[in-house]
């Protein structure tokens, strides 16, 4: 199905998968106790410059899994007129097919396992 902005599409934060920028981005997700928390992640994601994946039927998105990514909030469809007496909008089910792989020669560490 087509994914519109109001459906909370995936947001990708460029440059967070490698190098100094990637290390700093991953460190930003850890709180003072050294633990990654949902609150820390949400604040980071909301403040970061990102690319929004507005996909159409048949599109595919391929990215390095180290790239920081998150889903946006589901919002009411702006193209549907509602009056103050109408029911809350129903959320459409999104179908996602995800596959993950690792190159056979890739090194693993306890941090990335």
C-alpha angles and dihedrals in degrees: 000000000000114000115217127193093256091059094069100252123199115279119208122200107214120226096021094111101069149016129014093322090054093049091049091047093052091046089052088064094061120085126218091278092056093252126126109229135186091240093053091046094048093050091047094048094048092052098044127096106245147174116238117219104222099178132188129212108292095020121129130200120210121184141152108269090227088067110105109245138165141171121254125231121278108245132185114276105262091210094062117084114224131179124209091265096055123108122255112278117266114239114237115231112247118214115216129181112194129184128181130194142169128210110252091235095049116119119233130204133187088260094056101033 
